[in-house]
Amino acid sequence: MEYPNDKDLAQKLLNPTTRREAFGMVVNQYSEMLYWKIRHIVLFHEDANDVLQNTLMKAWNAIGSFRGDSQLATWLCRIAINESLDFTRHKQALTILSSDSTTDSSGIALHERLMADEYFDGDKTEAMLQEAISRLPDVQKTVFLLRYYDEMKYSDISKMLNTSEGALKASYHIAVNKIKDFFKSND
């Protein structure tokens, strides 16, 4: 299926008579990309699917507020990232955590839970990387994930997160150092 460009798709989304069909195109065109952005933040497949559904519902409800100032993918990613971060905050608030914020109520470390997840296809090093990332503050985590996994340019992240490139570079540098420290302390 061939999809219209963002400008044409945005026009269709803003027109009440073509909105539903256009949003179907949005779902088909962007769901996989959004899923992986979400999955990098929430980590588990089932959670990523739930957050993706919430993201798409929020996008549908807010489609009238899309002004076309940014690309549709950027707008959708911003919603997905915010939903993912809200989900992780909410999940942390509901879970009774031990003193180590990366263990669950039974004391199982995040990297051990990931290794047991049938949808996780990484090795122990990748699981430990995910645990290190999960310890980062939201801004550092988001910047790191967008740079490391999506190889986004700072200029694109700046537009998406509405912050300066200098601040993003500093956040990324700090995140990398925290991740290195995590690996050094867990050798």
PDB file of C-alpha atoms in Angstrom:
ATOM      1  CA  MET A   1       0.000   0.000   0.000  1.00  0.00           C
ATOM      2  CA  GLU A   2       1.362   3.397  -0.930  1.00  0.00           C
ATOM      3  CA  TYR A   3       0.939   6.142   1.628  1.00  0.00           C
ATOM      4  CA  PRO A   4       0.554   9.855   0.959  1.00  0.00           C
ATOM      5  CA  ASN A   5       3.288  12.204   2.140  1.00  0.00           C
ATOM      6  CA  ASP A   6       2.996  13.810   5.567  1.00  0.00           C
ATOM      7  CA  LYS A   7       1.507  17.042   4.245  1.00  0.00           C
ATOM      8  CA  ASP A   8      -1.248  15.254   2.298  1.00  0.00           C
ATOM      9  CA  LEU A   9      -1.872  12.856   5.165  1.00  0.00           C
ATOM     10  CA  ALA A  10      -2.133  15.768   7.635  1.00  0.00           C
ATOM     11  CA  GLN A  11      -4.705  17.445   5.391  1.00  0.00           C
ATOM     12  CA  LYS A  12      -6.719  14.225   5.250  1.00  0.00           C
ATOM     13  CA  LEU A  13      -6.505  13.897   9.040  1.00  0.00           C
ATOM     14  CA  LEU A  14      -7.865  17.390   9.548  1.00  0.00           C
ATOM     15  CA  ASN A  15     -10.797  16.817   7.192  1.00  0.00           C
ATOM     16  CA  PRO A  16     -13.659  15.138   9.107  1.00  0.00           C
ATOM     17  CA  THR A  17     -14.785  13.180   6.031  1.00  0.00           C
ATOM     18  CA  THR A  18     -11.375  11.579   5.408  1.00  0.00           C
ATOM     19  CA  ARG A  19     -10.070  11.500   9.003  1.00  0.00           C
ATOM     20  CA  ARG A  20     -10.902   7.853   9.777  1.00  0.00           C
ATOM     21  CA  GLU A  21      -9.354   6.520   6.553  1.00  0.00           C
ATOM     22  CA  ALA A  22      -6.285   8.722   6.994  1.00  0.00           C
ATOM     23  CA  PHE A  23      -5.813   7.597  10.586  1.00  0.00           C
ATOM     24  CA  GLY A  24      -5.896   3.994   9.370  1.00  0.00           C
ATOM     25  CA  MET A  25      -3.010   4.926   7.101  1.00  0.00           C
ATOM     26  CA  VAL A  26      -1.206   6.481  10.072  1.00  0.00           C
ATOM     27  CA  VAL A  27      -1.639   3.284  12.066  1.00  0.00           C
ATOM     28  CA  ASN A  28      -0.357   1.128   9.192  1.00  0.00           C
ATOM     29  CA  GLN A  29       2.533   3.419   8.372  1.00  0.00           C
ATOM     30  CA  TYR A  30       3.813   4.293  11.858  1.00  0.00           C
ATOM     31  CA  SER A  31       2.825   1.493  14.269  1.00  0.00           C
ATOM     32  CA  GLU A  32       5.999  -0.561  13.942  1.00  0.00           C
ATOM     33  CA  MET A  33       8.282   2.452  14.334  1.00  0.00           C
ATOM     34  CA  LEU A  34       6.303   3.638  17.361  1.00  0.00           C
ATOM     35  CA  TYR A  35       6.302   0.143  18.869  1.00  0.00           C
ATOM     36  CA  TRP A  36      10.110   0.003  18.854  1.00  0.00           C
ATOM     37  CA  LYS A  37      10.483   3.491  20.316  1.00  0.00           C
ATOM     38  CA  ILE A  38       8.076   2.496  23.061  1.00  0.00           C
ATOM     39  CA  ARG A  39       9.684  -0.924  23.573  1.00  0.00           C
ATOM     40  CA  HIS A  40      13.080   0.644  24.195  1.00  0.00           C
ATOM     41  CA  ILE A  41      11.569   2.616  27.058  1.00  0.00           C
ATOM     42  CA  VAL A  42       9.124   0.151  28.636  1.00  0.00           C
ATOM     43  CA  LEU A  43      11.203  -2.941  27.703  1.00  0.00           C
ATOM     44  CA  PHE A  44       8.552  -5.670  27.778  1.00  0.00           C
ATOM     45  CA  HIS A  45       6.481  -6.688  24.746  1.00  0.00           C
ATOM     46  CA  GLU A  46       3.089  -6.750  26.487  1.00  0.00           C
ATOM     47  CA  ASP A  47       3.710  -3.332  28.040  1.00  0.00           C
ATOM     48  CA  ALA A  48       4.857  -1.937  24.684  1.00  0.00           C
ATOM     49  CA  ASN A  49       1.650  -3.136  23.019  1.00  0.00           C
ATOM     50  CA  ASP A  50      -0.459  -1.509  25.747  1.00  0.00           C
ATOM     51  CA  VAL A  51       1.442   1.772  25.474  1.00  0.00           C
ATOM     52  CA  LEU A  52       1.201   1.674  21.672  1.00  0.00           C
ATOM     53  CA  GLN A  53      -2.571   1.363  21.934  1.00  0.00           C
ATOM     54  CA  ASN A  54      -2.668   4.275  24.389  1.00  0.00           C
ATOM     55  CA  THR A  55      -0.451   6.307  22.055  1.00  0.00           C
ATOM     56  CA  LEU A  56      -2.699   5.701  19.072  1.00  0.00           C
ATOM     57  CA  MET A  57      -5.821   6.508  21.080  1.00  0.00           C
ATOM     58  CA  LYS A  58      -4.246   9.724  22.353  1.00  0.00           C
ATOM     59  CA  ALA A  59      -3.159  10.640  18.805  1.00  0.00           C
ATOM     60  CA  TRP A  60      -6.696   9.979  17.514  1.00  0.00           C
ATOM     61  CA  ASN A  61      -8.222  12.132  20.249  1.00  0.00           C
ATOM     62  CA  ALA A  62      -5.720  14.936  19.640  1.00  0.00           C
ATOM     63  CA  ILE A  63      -5.606  14.798  15.846  1.00  0.00           C
ATOM     64  CA  GLY A  64      -7.416  18.129  15.633  1.00  0.00           C
ATOM     65  CA  SER A  65      -4.540  19.778  17.494  1.00  0.00           C
ATOM     66  CA  PHE A  66      -1.930  18.629  14.965  1.00  0.00           C
ATOM     67  CA  ARG A  67      -0.976  21.840  13.187  1.00  0.00           C
ATOM     68  CA  GLY A  68       1.610  20.451  10.800  1.00  0.00           C
ATOM     69  CA  ASP A  69       4.422  22.536  12.338  1.00  0.00           C
ATOM     70  CA  SER A  70       6.451  19.347  12.667  1.00  0.00           C
ATOM     71  CA  GLN A  71       6.409  16.117  10.731  1.00  0.00           C
ATOM     72  CA  LEU A  72       3.643  13.696  11.607  1.00  0.00           C
ATOM     73  CA  ALA A  73       6.223  11.102  12.718  1.00  0.00           C
ATOM     74  CA  THR A  74       7.795  13.634  15.102  1.00  0.00           C
ATOM     75  CA  TRP A  75       4.405  14.479  16.604  1.00  0.00           C
ATOM     76  CA  LEU A  76       3.541  10.788  17.013  1.00  0.00           C
ATOM     77  CA  CYS A  77       6.953  10.016  18.538  1.00  0.00           C
ATOM     78  CA  ARG A  78       6.517  12.804  21.057  1.00  0.00           C
ATOM     79  CA  ILE A  79       3.185  11.292  22.115  1.00  0.00           C
ATOM     80  CA  ALA A  80       4.718   7.786  22.249  1.00  0.00           C
ATOM     81  CA  ILE A  81       7.667   8.917  24.357  1.00  0.00           C
ATOM     82  CA  ASN A  82       5.434  10.812  26.781  1.00  0.00           C
ATOM     83  CA  GLU A  83       3.070   7.841  27.074  1.00  0.00           C
ATOM     84  CA  SER A  84       6.024   5.496  27.621  1.00  0.00           C
ATOM     85  CA  LEU A  85       7.519   7.665  30.340  1.00  0.00           C
ATOM     86  CA  ASP A  86       4.118   8.092  32.002  1.00  0.00           C
ATOM     87  CA  PHE A  87       3.660   4.322  31.897  1.00  0.00           C
ATOM     88  CA  THR A  88       7.032   3.630  33.508  1.00  0.00           C
ATOM     89  CA  ARG A  89       6.409   6.250  36.215  1.00  0.00           C
ATOM     90  CA  HIS A  90       2.963   4.827  36.897  1.00  0.00           C
ATOM     91  CA  LYS A  91       4.289   1.255  36.969  1.00  0.00           C
ATOM     92  CA  GLN A  92       7.045   2.247  39.397  1.00  0.00           C
ATOM     93  CA  ALA A  93       4.545   4.019  41.633  1.00  0.00           C
ATOM     94  CA  LEU A  94       2.269   0.962  41.748  1.00  0.00           C
ATOM     95  CA  THR A  95       4.991  -1.595  42.319  1.00  0.00           C
ATOM     96  CA  ILE A  96       6.360  -2.106  45.788  1.00  0.00           C
ATOM     97  CA  LEU A  97      10.056  -1.812  45.126  1.00  0.00           C
ATOM     98  CA  SER A  98      13.016  -2.892  47.153  1.00  0.00           C
ATOM     99  CA  SER A  99      15.827  -0.414  47.785  1.00  0.00           C
ATOM    100  CA  ASP A 100      17.200  -1.314  44.342  1.00  0.00           C
ATOM    101  CA  SER A 101      14.761   0.308  41.886  1.00  0.00           C
ATOM    102  CA  THR A 102      15.538  -2.269  39.194  1.00  0.00           C
ATOM    103  CA  THR A 103      14.246  -5.246  41.161  1.00  0.00           C
ATOM    104  CA  ASP A 104      10.638  -6.277  41.405  1.00  0.00           C
ATOM    105  CA  SER A 105       8.791  -7.107  44.617  1.00  0.00           C
ATOM    106  CA  SER A 106      10.274 -10.627  44.582  1.00  0.00           C
ATOM    107  CA  GLY A 107      13.815  -9.221  44.342  1.00  0.00           C
ATOM    108  CA  ILE A 108      14.446 -10.313  40.748  1.00  0.00           C
ATOM    109  CA  ALA A 109      16.737  -7.918  38.874  1.00  0.00           C
ATOM    110  CA  LEU A 110      15.546  -6.340  35.636  1.00  0.00           C
ATOM    111  CA  HIS A 111      18.195  -8.045  33.511  1.00  0.00           C
ATOM    112  CA  GLU A 112      17.098 -11.437  34.907  1.00  0.00           C
ATOM    113  CA  ARG A 113      13.450 -10.680  34.103  1.00  0.00           C
ATOM    114  CA  LEU A 114      14.444  -9.654  30.579  1.00  0.00           C
ATOM    115  CA  MET A 115      16.375 -12.881  30.044  1.00  0.00           C
ATOM    116  CA  ALA A 116      13.227 -14.812  31.054  1.00  0.00           C
ATOM    117  CA  ASP A 117      10.989 -12.793  28.678  1.00  0.00           C
ATOM    118  CA  GLU A 118      10.189 -14.906  25.588  1.00  0.00           C
ATOM    119  CA  TYR A 119      10.027 -11.754  23.422  1.00  0.00           C
ATOM    120  CA  PHE A 120      13.462 -10.478  24.503  1.00  0.00           C
ATOM    121  CA  ASP A 121      16.007 -11.523  21.911  1.00  0.00           C
ATOM    122  CA  GLY A 122      19.158 -10.039  23.434  1.00  0.00           C
ATOM    123  CA  ASP A 123      21.979 -11.553  25.410  1.00  0.00           C
ATOM    124  CA  LYS A 124      23.007 -10.890  29.018  1.00  0.00           C
ATOM    125  CA  THR A 125      25.008  -7.797  28.000  1.00  0.00           C
ATOM    126  CA  GLU A 126      21.959  -6.295  26.275  1.00  0.00           C
ATOM    127  CA  ALA A 127      19.830  -7.113  29.327  1.00  0.00           C
ATOM    128  CA  MET A 128      22.363  -5.378  31.577  1.00  0.00           C
ATOM    129  CA  LEU A 129      22.393  -2.387  29.214  1.00  0.00           C
ATOM    130  CA  GLN A 130      18.608  -2.185  29.553  1.00  0.00           C
ATOM    131  CA  GLU A 131      18.944  -2.289  33.326  1.00  0.00           C
ATOM    132  CA  ALA A 132      21.517   0.516  33.224  1.00  0.00           C
ATOM    133  CA  ILE A 133      19.255   2.569  30.948  1.00  0.00           C
ATOM    134  CA  SER A 134      16.283   2.010  33.256  1.00  0.00           C
ATOM    135  CA  ARG A 135      18.237   3.679  36.064  1.00  0.00           C
ATOM    136  CA  LEU A 136      18.660   6.912  34.105  1.00  0.00           C
ATOM    137  CA  PRO A 137      16.441   9.945  34.720  1.00  0.00           C
ATOM    138  CA  ASP A 138      13.734  10.354  32.064  1.00  0.00           C
ATOM    139  CA  VAL A 139      15.469  13.037  30.001  1.00  0.00           C
ATOM    140  CA  GLN A 140      18.804  11.214  29.894  1.00  0.00           C
ATOM    141  CA  LYS A 141      17.045   7.932  29.118  1.00  0.00           C
ATOM    142  CA  THR A 142      15.060   9.450  26.258  1.00  0.00           C
ATOM    143  CA  VAL A 143      18.065  11.182  24.700  1.00  0.00           C
ATOM    144  CA  PHE A 144      20.217   8.073  25.042  1.00  0.00           C
ATOM    145  CA  LEU A 145      17.585   5.819  23.475  1.00  0.00           C
ATOM    146  CA  LEU A 146      16.963   8.145  20.532  1.00  0.00           C
ATOM    147  CA  ARG A 147      20.696   8.537  19.844  1.00  0.00           C
ATOM    148  CA  TYR A 148      21.804   4.968  20.529  1.00  0.00           C
ATOM    149  CA  TYR A 149      18.982   2.906  19.025  1.00  0.00           C
ATOM    150  CA  ASP A 150      17.479   5.274  16.479  1.00  0.00           C
ATOM    151  CA  GLU A 151      20.757   7.054  15.622  1.00  0.00           C
ATOM    152  CA  MET A 152      18.852  10.334  15.520  1.00  0.00           C
ATOM    153  CA  LYS A 153      20.718  13.584  15.022  1.00  0.00           C
ATOM    154  CA  TYR A 154      20.718  16.021  17.908  1.00  0.00           C
ATOM    155  CA  SER A 155      18.928  18.535  15.682  1.00  0.00           C
ATOM    156  CA  ASP A 156      16.042  16.086  15.155  1.00  0.00           C
ATOM    157  CA  ILE A 157      15.862  15.186  18.848  1.00  0.00           C
ATOM    158  CA  SER A 158      15.900  18.897  19.646  1.00  0.00           C
ATOM    159  CA  LYS A 159      12.799  19.427  17.500  1.00  0.00           C
ATOM    160  CA  MET A 160      11.072  16.391  18.968  1.00  0.00           C
ATOM    161  CA  LEU A 161      11.758  17.260  22.605  1.00  0.00           C
ATOM    162  CA  ASN A 162      11.709  21.028  22.148  1.00  0.00           C
ATOM    163  CA  THR A 163      15.078  21.614  23.835  1.00  0.00           C
ATOM    164  CA  SER A 164      18.520  22.846  22.819  1.00  0.00           C
ATOM    165  CA  GLU A 165      21.099  20.656  21.126  1.00  0.00           C
ATOM    166  CA  GLY A 166      23.662  21.621  23.775  1.00  0.00           C
ATOM    167  CA  ALA A 167      21.430  20.362  26.574  1.00  0.00           C
ATOM    168  CA  LEU A 168      20.832  17.123  24.660  1.00  0.00           C
ATOM    169  CA  LYS A 169      24.559  16.566  24.114  1.00  0.00           C
ATOM    170  CA  ALA A 170      25.201  17.104  27.821  1.00  0.00           C
ATOM    171  CA  SER A 171      22.378  14.699  28.768  1.00  0.00           C
ATOM    172  CA  TYR A 172      23.706  12.073  26.372  1.00  0.00           C
ATOM    173  CA  HIS A 173      27.263  12.401  27.684  1.00  0.00           C
ATOM    174  CA  ILE A 174      26.093  12.084  31.293  1.00  0.00           C
ATOM    175  CA  ALA A 175      23.929   9.062  30.392  1.00  0.00           C
ATOM    176  CA  VAL A 176      26.832   7.308  28.662  1.00  0.00           C
ATOM    177  CA  ASN A 177      29.049   7.861  31.694  1.00  0.00           C
ATOM    178  CA  LYS A 178      26.368   6.510  34.060  1.00  0.00           C
ATOM    179  CA  ILE A 179      25.966   3.424  31.873  1.00  0.00           C
ATOM    180  CA  LYS A 180      29.736   2.875  31.821  1.00  0.00           C
ATOM    181  CA  ASP A 181      29.821   3.211  35.615  1.00  0.00           C
ATOM    182  CA  PHE A 182      26.987   0.677  35.902  1.00  0.00           C
ATOM    183  CA  PHE A 183      28.929  -1.879  33.847  1.00  0.00           C
ATOM    184  CA  LYS A 184      32.120  -1.248  35.823  1.00  0.00           C
ATOM    185  CA  SER A 185      30.319  -1.798  39.120  1.00  0.00           C
ATOM    186  CA  ASN A 186      28.629  -4.993  37.853  1.00  0.00           C
ATOM    187  CA  ASP A 187      31.620  -6.831  36.404  1.00  0.00           C
TER     188      ASP A 187
END
